[in-house]
XYZ file of C-alpha atoms in Angstrom:
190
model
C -26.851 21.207 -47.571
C -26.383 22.814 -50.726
C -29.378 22.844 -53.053
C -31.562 21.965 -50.153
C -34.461 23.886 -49.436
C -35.674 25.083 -46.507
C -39.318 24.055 -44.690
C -41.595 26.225 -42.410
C -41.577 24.252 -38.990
C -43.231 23.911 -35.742
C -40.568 25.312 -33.646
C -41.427 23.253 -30.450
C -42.567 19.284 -32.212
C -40.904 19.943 -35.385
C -43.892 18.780 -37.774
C -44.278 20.976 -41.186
C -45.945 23.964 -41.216
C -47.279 24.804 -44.979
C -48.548 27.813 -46.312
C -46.980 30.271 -43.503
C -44.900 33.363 -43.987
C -41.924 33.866 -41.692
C -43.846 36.952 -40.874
C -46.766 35.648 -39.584
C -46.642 32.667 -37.239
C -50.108 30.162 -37.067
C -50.580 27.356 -34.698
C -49.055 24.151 -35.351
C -51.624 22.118 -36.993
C -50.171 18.975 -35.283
C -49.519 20.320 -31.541
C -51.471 23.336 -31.535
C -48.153 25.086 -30.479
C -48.327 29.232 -31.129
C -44.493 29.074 -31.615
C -45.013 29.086 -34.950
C -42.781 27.892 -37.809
C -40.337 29.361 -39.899
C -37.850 28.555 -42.897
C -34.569 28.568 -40.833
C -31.793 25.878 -40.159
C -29.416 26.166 -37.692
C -26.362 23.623 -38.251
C -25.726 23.173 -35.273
C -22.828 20.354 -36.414
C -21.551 24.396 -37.248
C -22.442 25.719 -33.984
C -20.109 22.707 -32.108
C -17.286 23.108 -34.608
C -17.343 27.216 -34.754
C -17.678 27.577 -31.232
C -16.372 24.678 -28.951
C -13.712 22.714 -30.701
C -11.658 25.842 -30.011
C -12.393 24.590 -25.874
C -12.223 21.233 -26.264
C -9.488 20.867 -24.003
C -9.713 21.672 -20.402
C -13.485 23.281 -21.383
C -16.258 22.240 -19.159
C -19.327 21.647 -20.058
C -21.386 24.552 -18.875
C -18.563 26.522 -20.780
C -19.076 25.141 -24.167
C -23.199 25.551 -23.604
C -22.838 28.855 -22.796
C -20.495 29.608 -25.912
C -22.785 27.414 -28.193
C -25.847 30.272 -26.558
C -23.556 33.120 -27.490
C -22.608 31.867 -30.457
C -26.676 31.476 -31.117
C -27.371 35.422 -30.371
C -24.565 35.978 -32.605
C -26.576 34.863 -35.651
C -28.231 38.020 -35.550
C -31.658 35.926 -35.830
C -34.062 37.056 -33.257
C -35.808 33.782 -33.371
C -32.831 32.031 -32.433
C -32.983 33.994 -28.798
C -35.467 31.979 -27.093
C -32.807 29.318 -27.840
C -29.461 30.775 -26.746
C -32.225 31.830 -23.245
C -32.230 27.474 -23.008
C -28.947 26.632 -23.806
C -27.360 29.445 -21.329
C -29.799 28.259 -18.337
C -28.856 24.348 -19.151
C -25.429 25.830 -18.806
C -25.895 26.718 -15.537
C -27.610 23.596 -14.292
C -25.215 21.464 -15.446
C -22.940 23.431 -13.281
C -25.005 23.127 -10.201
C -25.344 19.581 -10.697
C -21.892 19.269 -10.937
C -20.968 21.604 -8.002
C -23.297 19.212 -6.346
C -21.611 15.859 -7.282
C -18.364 17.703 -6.127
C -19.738 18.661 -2.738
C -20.929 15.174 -2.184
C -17.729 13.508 -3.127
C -16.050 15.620 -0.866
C -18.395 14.199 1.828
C -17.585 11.019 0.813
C -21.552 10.322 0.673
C -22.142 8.934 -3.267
C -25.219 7.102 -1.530
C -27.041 10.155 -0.089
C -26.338 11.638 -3.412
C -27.866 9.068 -5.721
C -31.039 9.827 -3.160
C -31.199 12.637 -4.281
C -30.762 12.440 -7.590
C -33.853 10.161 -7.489
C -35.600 13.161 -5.813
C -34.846 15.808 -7.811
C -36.609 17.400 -10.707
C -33.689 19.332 -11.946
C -31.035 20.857 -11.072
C -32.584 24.775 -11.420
C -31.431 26.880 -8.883
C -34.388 29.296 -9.066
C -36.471 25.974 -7.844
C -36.140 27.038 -4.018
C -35.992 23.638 -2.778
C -33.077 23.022 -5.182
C -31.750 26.380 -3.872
C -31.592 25.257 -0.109
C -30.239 21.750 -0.886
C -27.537 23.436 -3.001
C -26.701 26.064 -0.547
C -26.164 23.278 2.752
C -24.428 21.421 1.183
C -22.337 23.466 -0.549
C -22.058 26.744 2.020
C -22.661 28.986 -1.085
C -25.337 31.666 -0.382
C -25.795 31.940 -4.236
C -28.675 34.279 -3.533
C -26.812 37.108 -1.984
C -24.866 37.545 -5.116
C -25.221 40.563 -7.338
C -26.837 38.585 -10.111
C -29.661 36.397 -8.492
C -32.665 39.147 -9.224
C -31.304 38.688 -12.732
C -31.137 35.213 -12.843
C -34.593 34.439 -11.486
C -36.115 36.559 -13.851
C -34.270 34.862 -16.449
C -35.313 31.369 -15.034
C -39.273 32.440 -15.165
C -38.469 33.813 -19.032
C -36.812 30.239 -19.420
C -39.545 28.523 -17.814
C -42.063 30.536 -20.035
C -40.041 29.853 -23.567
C -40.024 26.437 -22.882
C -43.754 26.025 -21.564
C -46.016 28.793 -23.183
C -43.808 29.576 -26.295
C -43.049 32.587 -25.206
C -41.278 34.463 -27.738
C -37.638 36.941 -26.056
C -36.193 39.353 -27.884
C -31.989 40.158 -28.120
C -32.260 42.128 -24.872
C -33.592 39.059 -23.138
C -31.297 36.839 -24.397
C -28.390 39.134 -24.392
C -29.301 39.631 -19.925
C -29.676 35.733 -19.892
C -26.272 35.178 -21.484
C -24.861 37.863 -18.757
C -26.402 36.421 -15.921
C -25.542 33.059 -16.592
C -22.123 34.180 -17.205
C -22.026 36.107 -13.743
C -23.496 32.630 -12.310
C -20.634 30.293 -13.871
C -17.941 32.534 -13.099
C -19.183 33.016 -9.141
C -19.110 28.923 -9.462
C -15.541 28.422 -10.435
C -14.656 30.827 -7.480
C -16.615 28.862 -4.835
């Protein structure tokens, strides 16, 4: 990495961006994205090693997302919070699906479940059909919990980031991060 030096690019297809400042973003020439481009690398062969080898063991999954999304907001880069807003609400879906998987084994019914699976679209709790599957089979009135006006605000903001290239801020990100905290730990309780 040393000596290497670093290229303006579309932040959502990755193609080159030439002749932008960090300052000012232009649409993508390629994808006509208004993310914009910008001279930054992320490592993220750092991210894994700084933040999750230290969980490795007996870590789940949504754990070591959610540390990877902290770990993001910790760069102090307010580009990089759009980013640790994706990688906290994957967090939490890969929870659900796995609360799911859980709740179905416990029914003994891996057929029903692979039905679903077909179904589904995702595994986004703020998706109200996903909500209502979750919650009978699972008993878990998610909703009622402290969090959930947080959490589908966050989900929209998510949605947007991802679709429109909408651009968050570290008070965004940092209510993400604390939502989808609030949403693994009520998880591990249920």
């Amino acid at each position: 990495m040393t000596g290497e030096k670093s290229v303006a690019a579309c932040t959502f297809c990755g193609q080159p961006i030439t002749g932008e400042s960090p300052e000012q973003s232009n649409p993508c020439d390629y994808c006509s994205s208004l993310s914009g481009g910008y001279p930054h690398l992320i490592n993220l062969t750092e991210a894994i090693a700084g933040v999750a080898v230290g969980y490795v063991e007996g870590a789940t999954y949504p754990q070591i997302l959610l540390s990877i999304a902290r770990f993001l907001l910790a760069r102090n880069d307010d580009k990089l919070c759009g980013l640790a807003t994706i990688v906290a609400h994957l967090a939490c879906e890969v929870a659900i699906e796995r609360s799911l998987s859980d709740a179905f084994a416990r029914k003994r019914d891996q057929s029903f479940e692979d039905a679903l699976a077909d179904i589904l679209n995702g595994y986004n709790l703020a998706n109200d059909k996903v909500r209502n599957l979750y919650t009978s089979v699972t008993g878990d009135g998610i909703q009622e919990q402290p969090f959930w006006g947080n959490f589908i605000r966050s989900a929209k903001r998510r949605d947007n980031i991802i679709r429109k290239g909408l651009i968050v801020g570290r008070t965004d990100a940092e209510e993400t991060i604390k939502t989808a905290s609030d949403f693994l730990a009520h998880l591990t309780k249920s």
